[in-house]
mmCIF file of C-alpha atoms in Angstrom:
data_model
loop_
_atom_site.group_PDB
_atom_site.id
_atom_site.type_symbol
_atom_site.label_atom_id
_atom_site.label_comp_id
_atom_site.label_asym_id
_atom_site.label_seq_id
_atom_site.Cartn_x
_atom_site.Cartn_y
_atom_site.Cartn_z
ATOM 1 C CA MET Q 639 59.451 -76.485 112.096
ATOM 2 C CA THR Q 640 61.824 -78.925 113.700
ATOM 3 C CA ARG Q 641 63.188 -77.800 116.916
ATOM 4 C CA GLU Q 642 63.204 -79.825 119.668
ATOM 5 C CA PRO Q 643 60.410 -82.001 120.726
ATOM 6 C CA THR Q 644 60.713 -80.939 124.661
ATOM 7 C CA LYS Q 645 61.274 -77.375 124.376
ATOM 8 C CA THR Q 646 57.880 -76.137 125.563
ATOM 9 C CA GLY Q 647 58.319 -78.753 128.397
ATOM 10 C CA ASN Q 648 61.067 -77.305 129.597
ATOM 11 C CA HIS Q 649 59.389 -73.890 130.108
ATOM 12 C CA PRO Q 650 60.604 -73.047 133.748
ATOM 13 C CA ARG Q 651 57.016 -71.818 134.658
ATOM 14 C CA LYS Q 652 53.910 -74.234 135.759
ATOM 15 C CA GLU Q 653 50.611 -74.027 133.800
ATOM 16 C CA THR Q 654 49.032 -72.973 136.991
ATOM 17 C CA ASP Q 655 51.155 -69.730 137.238
ATOM 18 C CA MET Q 656 49.866 -68.607 133.822
ATOM 19 C CA ALA Q 657 46.289 -68.939 134.707
ATOM 20 C CA SER Q 658 45.866 -66.758 137.563
ATOM 21 C CA ASN Q 659 43.334 -64.553 137.012
ATOM 22 C CA ALA Q 660 44.110 -60.658 135.555
ATOM 23 C CA GLU Q 661 42.127 -57.773 137.141
ATOM 24 C CA GLY Q 662 42.189 -55.209 134.478
ATOM 25 C CA PRO Q 663 43.803 -53.836 131.486
ATOM 26 C CA ALA Q 664 47.171 -53.072 132.837
ATOM 27 C CA ASP Q 665 47.290 -56.461 134.744
ATOM 28 C CA LEU Q 666 46.524 -58.373 131.649
ATOM 29 C CA ARG Q 667 49.347 -56.286 129.627
ATOM 30 C CA ALA Q 668 51.310 -56.744 132.636
ATOM 31 C CA TRP Q 669 50.665 -60.789 133.025
ATOM 32 C CA LEU Q 670 51.446 -61.166 129.029
ATOM 33 C CA THR Q 671 54.505 -59.494 129.132
ATOM 34 C CA GLY Q 672 55.401 -61.791 131.977
ATOM 35 C CA CYS Q 673 54.430 -64.810 129.885
ATOM 36 C CA VAL Q 674 56.280 -63.566 127.135
ATOM 37 C CA ALA Q 675 59.499 -63.063 129.428
ATOM 38 C CA GLN Q 676 59.183 -66.246 130.608
ATOM 39 C CA TYR Q 677 59.097 -68.184 127.397
ATOM 40 C CA LEU Q 678 61.821 -66.008 125.803
ATOM 41 C CA ARG Q 679 63.709 -66.480 129.190
ATOM 42 C CA ARG Q 680 64.705 -62.765 129.516
ATOM 43 C CA PRO Q 681 63.931 -60.397 132.428
ATOM 44 C CA GLU Q 682 60.316 -58.802 131.759
ATOM 45 C CA THR Q 683 62.126 -55.025 131.719
ATOM 46 C CA GLU Q 684 63.841 -56.333 128.209
ATOM 47 C CA ILE Q 685 60.422 -56.938 126.540
ATOM 48 C CA ASP Q 686 59.635 -53.839 124.452
ATOM 49 C CA PRO Q 687 55.681 -53.905 124.071
ATOM 50 C CA THR Q 688 56.069 -52.730 120.774
ATOM 51 C CA VAL Q 689 58.273 -55.282 119.352
ATOM 52 C CA ARG Q 690 57.192 -57.567 117.087
ATOM 53 C CA LEU Q 691 57.569 -61.126 119.693
ATOM 54 C CA ALA Q 692 58.831 -63.015 116.418
ATOM 55 C CA ASP Q 693 61.773 -60.276 116.047
ATOM 56 C CA TYR Q 694 62.587 -61.565 119.811
ATOM 57 C CA GLY Q 695 62.900 -65.220 118.608
ATOM 58 C CA LEU Q 696 59.299 -66.438 119.401
ATOM 59 C CA ASP Q 697 58.933 -69.700 117.439
ATOM 60 C CA SER Q 698 55.237 -70.584 116.147
ATOM 61 C CA VAL Q 699 55.700 -73.395 119.103
ATOM 62 C CA TYR Q 700 55.964 -70.496 121.857
ATOM 63 C CA ALA Q 701 53.457 -68.954 119.983
ATOM 64 C CA LEU Q 702 50.896 -71.349 120.152
ATOM 65 C CA ALA Q 703 51.809 -72.366 123.628
ATOM 66 C CA LEU Q 704 51.143 -68.591 124.839
ATOM 67 C CA CYS Q 705 48.000 -68.953 122.779
ATOM 68 C CA GLY Q 706 47.312 -72.032 124.763
ATOM 69 C CA ASP Q 707 47.851 -70.173 128.274
ATOM 70 C CA ILE Q 708 46.101 -67.196 127.595
ATOM 71 C CA GLU Q 709 42.924 -69.367 126.522
ATOM 72 C CA THR Q 710 43.008 -70.506 129.748
ATOM 73 C CA HIS Q 711 43.620 -67.194 131.531
ATOM 74 C CA LEU Q 712 40.615 -65.790 130.061
ATOM 75 C CA ASP Q 713 38.600 -68.763 129.651
ATOM 76 C CA MET Q 714 37.972 -67.850 126.206
ATOM 77 C CA ARG Q 715 38.414 -69.840 122.859
ATOM 78 C CA LEU Q 716 40.502 -67.661 120.216
ATOM 79 C CA SER Q 717 42.351 -67.458 116.718
ATOM 80 C CA GLU Q 718 44.615 -70.167 116.050
ATOM 81 C CA THR Q 719 46.081 -66.777 114.309
ATOM 82 C CA LEU Q 720 45.901 -64.520 117.050
ATOM 83 C CA VAL Q 721 49.917 -64.211 117.785
ATOM 84 C CA TRP Q 722 50.443 -63.414 113.980
ATOM 85 C CA ASP Q 723 47.623 -61.293 113.846
ATOM 86 C CA TYR Q 724 48.149 -59.154 116.772
ATOM 87 C CA PRO Q 725 52.494 -59.693 116.925
ATOM 88 C CA THR Q 726 53.356 -56.983 119.538
ATOM 89 C CA VAL Q 727 52.746 -56.858 123.371
ATOM 90 C CA ASP Q 728 50.890 -53.840 123.014
ATOM 91 C CA GLU Q 729 48.523 -54.781 119.879
ATOM 92 C CA LEU Q 730 47.931 -58.236 121.779
ATOM 93 C CA ALA Q 731 47.070 -56.680 125.154
ATOM 94 C CA ALA Q 732 44.470 -53.973 123.253
ATOM 95 C CA HIS Q 733 42.891 -56.807 121.059
ATOM 96 C CA LEU Q 734 42.425 -59.207 123.829
ATOM 97 C CA GLU Q 735 40.886 -56.196 126.033
ATOM 98 C CA GLU Q 736 38.416 -55.925 123.598
ATOM 99 C CA LEU Q 737 37.533 -59.356 123.595
ATOM 100 C CA VAL Q 738 37.256 -58.973 127.604
ATOM 101 C CA ALA Q 739 35.222 -55.974 127.088
ATOM 102 C CA ALA Q 740 32.867 -57.411 124.719
ATOM 103 C CA GLN Q 741 32.281 -60.440 127.012
ATOM 104 C CA GLN Q 742 31.191 -58.357 129.812
ATOM 105 C CA PRO Q 743 27.454 -57.710 130.233
ATOM 106 C CA ALA Q 744 26.692 -54.084 129.584
ATOM 107 C CA GLY Q 745 26.080 -53.087 132.990
ATOM 108 C CA ALA Q 746 29.272 -54.390 134.076
ATOM 109 C CA ARG Q 747 31.042 -51.682 131.766
ATOM 110 C CA MET U 931 48.252 -83.989 78.497
ATOM 111 C CA THR U 932 48.551 -85.434 81.655
ATOM 112 C CA THR U 933 45.742 -86.757 83.288
ATOM 113 C CA ILE U 934 44.497 -88.582 86.333
ATOM 114 C CA GLU U 935 42.719 -91.904 85.529
ATOM 115 C CA ALA U 936 41.571 -92.818 88.601
ATOM 116 C CA VAL U 937 42.727 -92.499 92.380
ATOM 117 C CA SER U 938 41.727 -95.205 95.272
ATOM 118 C CA ALA U 939 43.007 -94.468 98.786
ATOM 119 C CA TYR U 940 42.659 -96.808 101.717
ATOM 120 C CA LEU U 941 43.254 -96.116 105.397
ATOM 121 C CA PRO U 942 44.212 -99.255 107.934
ATOM 122 C CA PRO U 943 41.482 -99.770 110.469
ATOM 123 C CA THR U 944 43.596 -99.053 113.659
ATOM 124 C CA VAL U 945 42.640 -95.659 114.768
ATOM 125 C CA VAL U 946 45.264 -94.572 117.329
ATOM 126 C CA PRO U 947 44.774 -91.039 119.545
ATOM 127 C CA ILE U 948 47.733 -88.604 119.448
ATOM 128 C CA GLU U 949 47.802 -88.271 122.864
ATOM 129 C CA GLU U 950 49.274 -92.041 122.997
ATOM 130 C CA ILE U 951 52.102 -91.454 120.491
ATOM 131 C CA GLY U 952 52.958 -88.682 122.464
ATOM 132 C CA GLU U 953 53.602 -90.415 125.493
ATOM 133 C CA ARG U 954 55.283 -93.597 123.625
ATOM 134 C CA LEU U 955 57.440 -90.481 122.135
ATOM 135 C CA ALA U 956 57.534 -88.698 125.705
ATOM 136 C CA MET U 957 56.069 -85.704 124.574
ATOM 137 C CA ASP U 958 55.503 -82.870 127.239
ATOM 138 C CA PRO U 959 51.494 -83.169 127.255
ATOM 139 C CA LYS U 960 51.385 -79.294 126.936
ATOM 140 C CA GLN U 961 52.436 -79.932 123.747
ATOM 141 C CA VAL U 962 50.366 -82.847 122.321
ATOM 142 C CA ARG U 963 47.446 -80.546 123.734
ATOM 143 C CA THR U 964 48.542 -77.520 121.098
ATOM 144 C CA PHE U 965 48.591 -80.177 118.555
ATOM 145 C CA ARG U 966 45.413 -81.000 119.360
ATOM 146 C CA ARG U 967 43.736 -77.669 119.754
ATOM 147 C CA PHE U 968 45.877 -75.587 117.510
ATOM 148 C CA TYR U 969 47.032 -77.760 114.707
ATOM 149 C CA GLY U 970 44.079 -79.716 114.339
ATOM 150 C CA LEU U 971 44.950 -83.245 114.911
ATOM 151 C CA SER U 972 43.244 -85.756 116.840
ATOM 152 C CA GLU U 973 44.398 -89.265 115.616
ATOM 153 C CA VAL U 974 46.392 -91.263 113.061
ATOM 154 C CA ARG U 975 45.833 -94.575 111.387
ATOM 155 C CA TYR U 976 48.166 -97.650 111.998
ATOM 156 C CA GLU U 977 48.094 -101.146 110.565
ATOM 157 C CA PRO U 978 49.883 -103.252 112.913
ATOM 158 C CA GLU U 979 50.138 -106.071 111.272
ATOM 159 C CA GLY U 980 50.745 -105.086 107.268
ATOM 160 C CA ASP U 981 53.796 -104.340 106.067
ATOM 161 C CA LEU U 982 54.516 -101.363 103.311
ATOM 162 C CA ALA U 983 53.794 -103.997 100.420
ATOM 163 C CA GLN U 984 50.411 -104.815 102.264
ATOM 164 C CA LEU U 985 49.448 -100.819 102.429
ATOM 165 C CA MET U 986 50.075 -100.261 98.834
ATOM 166 C CA LEU U 987 48.348 -103.136 97.489
ATOM 167 C CA ASN U 988 44.954 -102.540 99.787
ATOM 168 C CA ALA U 989 45.071 -99.319 97.847
ATOM 169 C CA ALA U 990 45.724 -100.881 94.243
ATOM 170 C CA GLY U 991 43.137 -103.248 94.905
ATOM 171 C CA LYS U 992 40.431 -100.552 94.718
ATOM 172 C CA LEU U 993 41.723 -99.364 91.369
ATOM 173 C CA THR U 994 39.504 -101.222 89.707
ATOM 174 C CA SER U 995 39.916 -99.187 86.353
ATOM 175 C CA LEU U 996 43.417 -100.888 85.947
ATOM 176 C CA ILE U 997 41.528 -104.046 85.773
ATOM 177 C CA GLY U 998 42.087 -105.767 82.477
ATOM 178 C CA ARG U 999 44.457 -102.683 81.495
ATOM 179 C CA GLU U 1000 48.054 -104.148 83.357
ATOM 180 C CA SER U 1001 49.497 -104.490 79.811
ATOM 181 C CA GLN U 1002 49.051 -100.628 78.993
ATOM 182 C CA VAL U 1003 50.932 -99.966 82.234
ATOM 183 C CA ARG U 1004 54.495 -99.135 81.235
ATOM 184 C CA TYR U 1005 55.781 -96.950 84.196
ATOM 185 C CA VAL U 1006 55.136 -97.749 87.925
ATOM 186 C CA LEU U 1007 56.456 -94.973 90.536
ATOM 187 C CA GLN U 1008 56.814 -94.987 94.008
ATOM 188 C CA ALA U 1009 56.859 -91.695 95.742
ATOM 189 C CA ARG U 1010 58.286 -91.554 98.981
ATOM 190 C CA THR U 1011 59.513 -89.791 101.866
ATOM 191 C CA LEU U 1012 61.847 -92.088 103.472
ATOM 192 C CA GLN U 1013 64.884 -93.010 101.566
ATOM 193 C CA THR U 1014 64.810 -96.611 103.488
ATOM 194 C CA VAL U 1015 61.561 -98.196 103.776
ATOM 195 C CA ALA U 1016 61.829 -101.880 104.231
ATOM 196 C CA PRO U 1017 65.136 -104.021 105.387
ATOM 197 C CA TYR U 1018 67.265 -105.213 102.682
ATOM 198 C CA PRO U 1019 66.875 -107.247 100.555
ATOM 199 C CA GLU U 1020 63.226 -106.618 101.196
ATOM 200 C CA ASN U 1021 61.773 -104.756 97.992
ATOM 201 C CA PRO U 1022 57.989 -103.616 98.704
ATOM 202 C CA LEU U 1023 58.015 -101.744 95.448
ATOM 203 C CA HIS U 1024 59.055 -104.965 93.000
ATOM 204 C CA GLU U 1025 56.690 -107.395 95.635
ATOM 205 C CA VAL U 1026 53.987 -104.581 94.374
ATOM 206 C CA ARG U 1027 54.347 -104.737 90.741
ATOM 207 C CA GLN U 1028 54.875 -108.396 91.018
ATOM 208 C CA ALA U 1029 51.497 -109.135 92.555
ATOM 209 C CA LEU U 1030 49.749 -106.992 90.641
ATOM 210 C CA GLY U 1031 51.026 -108.649 87.078
ATOM 211 C CA LEU U 1032 52.710 -105.532 86.044
ATOM 212 C CA GLU U 1033 56.382 -107.055 85.945
ATOM 213 C CA HIS U 1034 56.951 -105.308 82.248
ATOM 214 C CA ALA U 1035 56.697 -102.093 83.570
ATOM 215 C CA VAL U 1036 59.810 -99.742 84.442
ATOM 216 C CA THR U 1037 59.553 -99.280 87.995
ATOM 217 C CA PHE U 1038 61.428 -96.696 90.194
ATOM 218 C CA ALA U 1039 61.068 -94.659 93.157
ATOM 219 C CA VAL U 1040 60.950 -90.738 93.676
ATOM 220 C CA THR U 1041 62.138 -89.361 96.944
ATOM 221 C CA GLN U 1042 64.140 -86.453 96.418
ATOM 222 C CA HIS U 1043 60.872 -83.986 97.160
ATOM 223 C CA ALA U 1044 60.208 -85.885 100.387
ATOM 224 C CA CYS U 1045 56.302 -85.888 101.038
ATOM 225 C CA ALA U 1046 56.056 -83.186 98.136
ATOM 226 C CA SER U 1047 57.475 -86.142 95.852
ATOM 227 C CA GLY U 1048 53.496 -87.267 95.463
ATOM 228 C CA LEU U 1049 52.974 -84.557 92.848
ATOM 229 C CA LEU U 1050 56.505 -84.820 91.282
ATOM 230 C CA ALA U 1051 55.851 -88.617 90.674
ATOM 231 C CA VAL U 1052 52.336 -87.718 88.567
ATOM 232 C CA HIS U 1053 54.675 -84.658 86.736
ATOM 233 C CA LEU U 1054 57.094 -87.376 85.605
ATOM 234 C CA ALA U 1055 54.848 -89.835 85.086
ATOM 235 C CA GLY U 1056 53.184 -87.843 82.633
ATOM 236 C CA GLU U 1057 56.102 -86.608 81.200
ATOM 237 C CA LEU U 1058 57.188 -89.991 80.606
ATOM 238 C CA LEU U 1059 54.290 -91.346 78.958
ATOM 239 C CA ALA U 1060 53.994 -87.892 76.823
ATOM 240 C CA ALA U 1061 57.257 -88.462 75.610
ATOM 241 C CA ASP U 1062 56.569 -92.642 74.464
ATOM 242 C CA GLY U 1063 53.275 -90.974 72.897
ATOM 243 C CA ASP U 1064 51.220 -93.726 73.106
ATOM 244 C CA PRO U 1065 48.241 -92.437 74.081
ATOM 245 C CA ASP U 1066 46.925 -95.333 75.880
ATOM 246 C CA ALA U 1067 50.044 -96.208 78.057
ATOM 247 C CA LEU U 1068 49.511 -95.290 81.406
ATOM 248 C CA ALA U 1069 51.829 -95.078 84.889
ATOM 249 C CA LEU U 1070 50.626 -96.408 88.306
ATOM 250 C CA VAL U 1071 51.928 -94.230 91.010
ATOM 251 C CA PHE U 1072 51.864 -95.108 94.890
ATOM 252 C CA ALA U 1073 52.181 -93.007 97.880
ATOM 253 C CA GLY U 1074 51.690 -93.576 101.751
ATOM 254 C CA GLU U 1075 54.231 -95.075 103.916
ATOM 255 C CA LYS U 1076 54.604 -97.045 107.273
ATOM 256 C CA ALA U 1077 55.706 -94.795 110.405
ATOM 257 C CA PHE U 1078 57.415 -97.500 111.395
ATOM 258 C CA THR U 1079 59.838 -95.698 113.732
ATOM 259 C CA PRO U 1080 59.883 -92.375 116.237
ATOM 260 C CA THR U 1081 61.222 -90.246 113.604
ATOM 261 C CA ALA U 1082 58.770 -91.690 111.013
ATOM 262 C CA GLN U 1083 55.778 -90.749 113.355
ATOM 263 C CA LEU U 1084 56.315 -87.255 114.703
ATOM 264 C CA ILE U 1085 57.783 -84.060 112.755
ATOM 265 C CA PRO U 1086 58.532 -82.270 116.354
ATOM 266 C CA ASN U 1087 56.733 -79.286 116.784
ATOM 267 C CA THR U 1088 54.588 -79.963 113.293
ATOM 268 C CA THR U 1089 52.616 -83.111 112.762
ATOM 269 C CA PHE U 1090 51.872 -86.751 113.680
ATOM 270 C CA MET U 1091 52.059 -88.771 110.708
ATOM 271 C CA GLY U 1092 49.939 -91.916 109.840
ATOM 272 C CA GLU U 1093 49.857 -94.660 107.901
ATOM 273 C CA GLY U 1094 47.427 -94.553 104.772
ATOM 274 C CA SER U 1095 48.141 -95.128 101.005
ATOM 275 C CA ALA U 1096 47.289 -94.075 97.596
ATOM 276 C CA ALA U 1097 47.134 -95.773 93.703
ATOM 277 C CA VAL U 1098 47.004 -93.028 91.168
ATOM 278 C CA LEU U 1099 46.563 -93.977 87.845
ATOM 279 C CA VAL U 1100 48.179 -91.730 85.223
ATOM 280 C CA GLY U 1101 47.426 -91.106 81.425
ATOM 281 C CA THR U 1102 47.812 -88.852 78.392
ATOM 282 C CA GLY U 1103 44.430 -89.193 77.212
ATOM 283 C CA SER U 1104 40.814 -88.741 78.393
ATOM 284 C CA GLY U 1105 41.168 -89.149 82.183
ATOM 285 C CA HIS U 1106 38.812 -88.119 84.503
ATOM 286 C CA ASP U 1107 40.966 -85.029 85.864
ATOM 287 C CA ARG U 1108 43.500 -83.049 83.871
ATOM 288 C CA LEU U 1109 46.605 -81.692 84.843
ATOM 289 C CA LEU U 1110 46.730 -77.448 84.257
ATOM 290 C CA GLY U 1111 49.666 -76.679 85.971
ATOM 291 C CA TYR U 1112 52.349 -77.724 88.138
ATOM 292 C CA ALA U 1113 54.888 -75.265 90.702
ATOM 293 C CA THR U 1114 57.409 -76.597 92.355
ATOM 294 C CA ARG U 1115 60.497 -74.765 94.306
ATOM 295 C CA THR U 1116 63.014 -76.054 96.288
ATOM 296 C CA TYR U 1117 65.113 -74.209 98.787
ATOM 297 C CA GLY U 1118 68.240 -76.375 99.395
ATOM 298 C CA GLN U 1119 69.565 -74.617 102.111
ATOM 299 C CA PHE U 1120 67.331 -76.477 104.490
ATOM 300 C CA ASN U 1121 68.706 -79.899 103.295
ATOM 301 C CA ALA U 1122 69.132 -81.190 106.136
ATOM 302 C CA GLY U 1123 65.447 -81.709 106.947
ATOM 303 C CA LEU U 1124 64.779 -83.252 110.523
ATOM 304 C CA ARG U 1125 68.339 -82.688 111.454
ATOM 305 C CA MET U 1126 68.501 -78.918 110.754
ATOM 306 C CA THR U 1127 69.880 -76.110 113.180
ATOM 307 C CA ALA U 1128 67.583 -74.198 115.337
ATOM 308 C CA GLU U 1129 68.670 -71.280 113.355
ATOM 309 C CA ARG U 1130 68.196 -72.950 110.215
ATOM 310 C CA ALA U 1131 64.766 -74.001 111.098
ATOM 311 C CA ALA U 1132 63.760 -70.809 112.448
ATOM 312 C CA GLU U 1133 64.634 -69.097 108.909
ATOM 313 C CA PHE U 1134 62.073 -71.959 107.358
ATOM 314 C CA GLU U 1135 59.399 -71.326 109.250
ATOM 315 C CA THR U 1136 60.016 -67.464 108.561
ATOM 316 C CA ILE U 1137 59.681 -68.489 104.828
ATOM 317 C CA TYR U 1138 57.176 -71.445 104.861
ATOM 318 C CA GLN U 1139 53.977 -69.120 104.373
ATOM 319 C CA ASP U 1140 55.426 -66.808 101.475
ATOM 320 C CA GLY U 1141 57.130 -70.566 100.056
ATOM 321 C CA LEU U 1142 53.956 -72.147 99.918
ATOM 322 C CA ALA U 1143 51.938 -69.255 98.808
ATOM 323 C CA GLU U 1144 54.399 -68.621 95.980
ATOM 324 C CA VAL U 1145 54.131 -72.021 94.402
ATOM 325 C CA VAL U 1146 50.490 -71.944 94.873
ATOM 326 C CA LEU U 1147 50.184 -68.667 92.847
ATOM 327 C CA ALA U 1148 52.529 -69.596 90.413
ATOM 328 C CA ALA U 1149 50.765 -73.181 89.507
ATOM 329 C CA VAL U 1150 47.633 -71.083 89.065
ATOM 330 C CA GLN U 1151 49.333 -68.733 86.985
ATOM 331 C CA ARG U 1152 50.573 -71.672 84.608
ATOM 332 C CA ALA U 1153 46.857 -72.994 84.367
ATOM 333 C CA GLY U 1154 45.867 -69.738 82.956
ATOM 334 C CA VAL U 1155 43.267 -69.031 86.195
ATOM 335 C CA ASP U 1156 42.998 -67.197 88.994
ATOM 336 C CA LEU U 1157 42.795 -68.391 92.852
ATOM 337 C CA ALA U 1158 39.298 -67.085 93.206
ATOM 338 C CA ASP U 1159 38.073 -69.597 89.727
ATOM 339 C CA VAL U 1160 39.856 -72.477 92.348
ATOM 340 C CA HIS U 1161 37.241 -74.517 93.326
ATOM 341 C CA LEU U 1162 38.903 -76.549 95.983
ATOM 342 C CA ILE U 1163 42.133 -77.420 97.478
ATOM 343 C CA LEU U 1164 43.278 -80.364 98.725
ATOM 344 C CA PRO U 1165 46.389 -79.898 101.233
ATOM 345 C CA HIS U 1166 48.972 -81.769 102.534
ATOM 346 C CA ASN U 1167 47.430 -83.019 105.903
ATOM 347 C CA VAL U 1168 50.487 -81.623 108.357
ATOM 348 C CA ASN U 1169 48.231 -79.263 110.570
ATOM 349 C CA ARG U 1170 45.262 -77.218 110.242
ATOM 350 C CA LEU U 1171 47.270 -73.987 110.924
ATOM 351 C CA SER U 1172 49.425 -74.032 108.321
ATOM 352 C CA TRP U 1173 45.897 -73.435 106.296
ATOM 353 C CA VAL U 1174 44.484 -71.270 108.082
ATOM 354 C CA ARG U 1175 47.357 -68.849 107.739
ATOM 355 C CA LEU U 1176 47.956 -69.076 103.718
ATOM 356 C CA CYS U 1177 43.989 -68.634 103.490
ATOM 357 C CA LYS U 1178 44.704 -65.571 105.186
ATOM 358 C CA GLN U 1179 47.658 -64.330 103.085
ATOM 359 C CA LEU U 1180 46.316 -65.403 99.837
ATOM 360 C CA GLY U 1181 42.642 -64.001 100.809
ATOM 361 C CA TYR U 1182 41.067 -67.700 100.069
ATOM 362 C CA PRO U 1183 38.314 -68.803 101.941
ATOM 363 C CA VAL U 1184 39.390 -71.775 104.248
ATOM 364 C CA ASP U 1185 36.290 -73.489 103.854
ATOM 365 C CA ARG U 1186 37.471 -73.966 100.343
ATOM 366 C CA VAL U 1187 40.129 -76.235 101.747
ATOM 367 C CA LEU U 1188 39.309 -79.527 102.345
ATOM 368 C CA LEU U 1189 40.648 -80.017 106.074
ATOM 369 C CA ASP U 1190 38.553 -82.503 107.089
ATOM 370 C CA ASN U 1191 41.157 -85.466 107.255
ATOM 371 C CA ILE U 1192 43.655 -83.756 109.175
ATOM 372 C CA ALA U 1193 41.894 -85.060 112.738
ATOM 373 C CA VAL U 1194 41.405 -88.530 111.335
ATOM 374 C CA THR U 1195 44.395 -89.505 109.544
ATOM 375 C CA GLY U 1196 47.291 -86.813 110.452
ATOM 376 C CA HIS U 1197 49.975 -86.539 107.973
ATOM 377 C CA CYS U 1198 50.493 -89.789 105.572
ATOM 378 C CA PHE U 1199 53.933 -88.671 103.841
ATOM 379 C CA CYS U 1200 53.077 -88.059 100.077
ATOM 380 C CA ALA U 1201 49.605 -89.263 100.094
ATOM 381 C CA ASP U 1202 47.478 -86.734 101.993
ATOM 382 C CA SER U 1203 46.068 -84.834 98.743
ATOM 383 C CA PHE U 1204 45.390 -87.925 96.921
ATOM 384 C CA ILE U 1205 43.518 -89.261 99.759
ATOM 385 C CA ASN U 1206 41.706 -85.887 100.077
ATOM 386 C CA TYR U 1207 41.229 -86.310 96.432
ATOM 387 C CA GLN U 1208 38.677 -89.600 97.331
ATOM 388 C CA THR U 1209 37.260 -88.051 100.149
ATOM 389 C CA ALA U 1210 36.470 -84.594 97.931
ATOM 390 C CA LEU U 1211 34.491 -87.276 95.834
ATOM 391 C CA GLU U 1212 32.851 -88.982 98.427
ATOM 392 C CA LEU U 1213 31.554 -85.532 100.108
ATOM 393 C CA GLU U 1214 30.863 -84.587 96.319
ATOM 394 C CA ARG U 1215 32.995 -81.502 96.863
ATOM 395 C CA LEU U 1216 34.234 -81.599 92.893
ATOM 396 C CA ALA U 1217 31.756 -81.288 90.313
ATOM 397 C CA PRO U 1218 32.823 -82.084 86.406
ATOM 398 C CA GLY U 1219 34.526 -78.575 85.455
ATOM 399 C CA ASP U 1220 35.755 -77.672 88.869
ATOM 400 C CA ARG U 1221 39.512 -76.559 88.932
ATOM 401 C CA TYR U 1222 41.327 -77.734 92.008
ATOM 402 C CA LEU U 1223 44.784 -77.407 93.810
ATOM 403 C CA MET U 1224 46.299 -80.298 94.988
ATOM 404 C CA VAL U 1225 49.375 -79.051 97.437
ATOM 405 C CA ALA U 1226 52.394 -80.509 99.435
ATOM 406 C CA VAL U 1227 55.479 -79.312 101.255
ATOM 407 C CA GLY U 1228 58.554 -81.816 101.645
ATOM 408 C CA LEU U 1229 61.095 -81.461 103.858
ATOM 409 C CA GLY U 1230 64.561 -80.558 102.333
ATOM 410 C CA ALA U 1231 62.711 -78.023 101.226
ATOM 411 C CA THR U 1232 60.272 -78.501 98.475
ATOM 412 C CA PHE U 1233 56.826 -76.419 97.740
ATOM 413 C CA SER U 1234 54.605 -77.656 95.520
ATOM 414 C CA ALA U 1235 51.377 -77.166 93.829
ATOM 415 C CA MET U 1236 49.079 -78.738 90.867
ATOM 416 C CA VAL U 1237 46.098 -77.551 89.414
ATOM 417 C CA PHE U 1238 43.645 -79.734 87.774
ATOM 418 C CA GLU U 1239 40.173 -79.771 86.260
ATOM 419 C CA HIS U 1240 37.864 -81.979 87.353
#
């Protein structure tokens, strides 16, 4: 609640980098892992997709920034509690894949 | 039994979008967008020409049930977040007391629960009046402050502060709203407030939702009602996310939390729940007999909840 106000501003990756389109579930998962790694300032190889993001120290500020990045990336509006409801990369990716699939026309699935 | 006789709220006319404040405070625009998108914050009210005394008097001026009953007012309390609200030797509280003809009233401020001090002041006022034993005696509680410095305009990563005020007339007789239960808990390890270390702030974030839920459930229990019987929650206006998460945790419908003012007032220090009370009446969201909760959190850190029957 009282962390430095410029924390997200220090994020090294540009927003436009985050917003490049993923092409499938594996890409979405990889993109998510990349985003989380960037926010945590860790190599992607250190991000275990089954570990809760909060356990890595991803606080609410980063959680909401991540949520905003996902909204931009997928061009959809998401629940503000997304990262609390789906707290790991695996859970988050699976949920987002369902949302993306639900948005596709039936013939495109 | 403590009762609320009347509440009046005042919001200044100057509307400032959060982007304008964010730019002034050199905030990252992305963070401001997060505040708007996920916290539900949009604008706040400022009164550039008015001082704190004027802010308080503007609320008191709408408290029509005080007119003609000034001699019954035994206590005047100012609930405030900031310990210093005016340069020495100014004393806005005494200035207001004089302007309202209440020089006879015992007058003091309550600050130690920070933004939860408004509920503490109502509780204290009721306890003092009950101890005196005069059923006609009243107490006047003020809440709301000037967002006059950068640290009073923003709680980093949490909310923007706005200017707005409330005057609350408290009694022990047959008031409009009966206080049924009050619960409060202070976690002293977070007493550094805005100067907490990153580690301590992370710890506070971890306990925040459970701390909020605990006092809500404790207040409801002390009131002898079930949470399901609570018709409306009059929340703090810190941000929308806190309430969406709390409602999920408690299984309480979020549409029964009055979130309408978050976008238009921001967080008005100790005044939020009282400003929301007036809005609830204007929107006809409280009917006679309805039970409702006022809930507040103060940095430092104090969680408080009060159950009333309208």
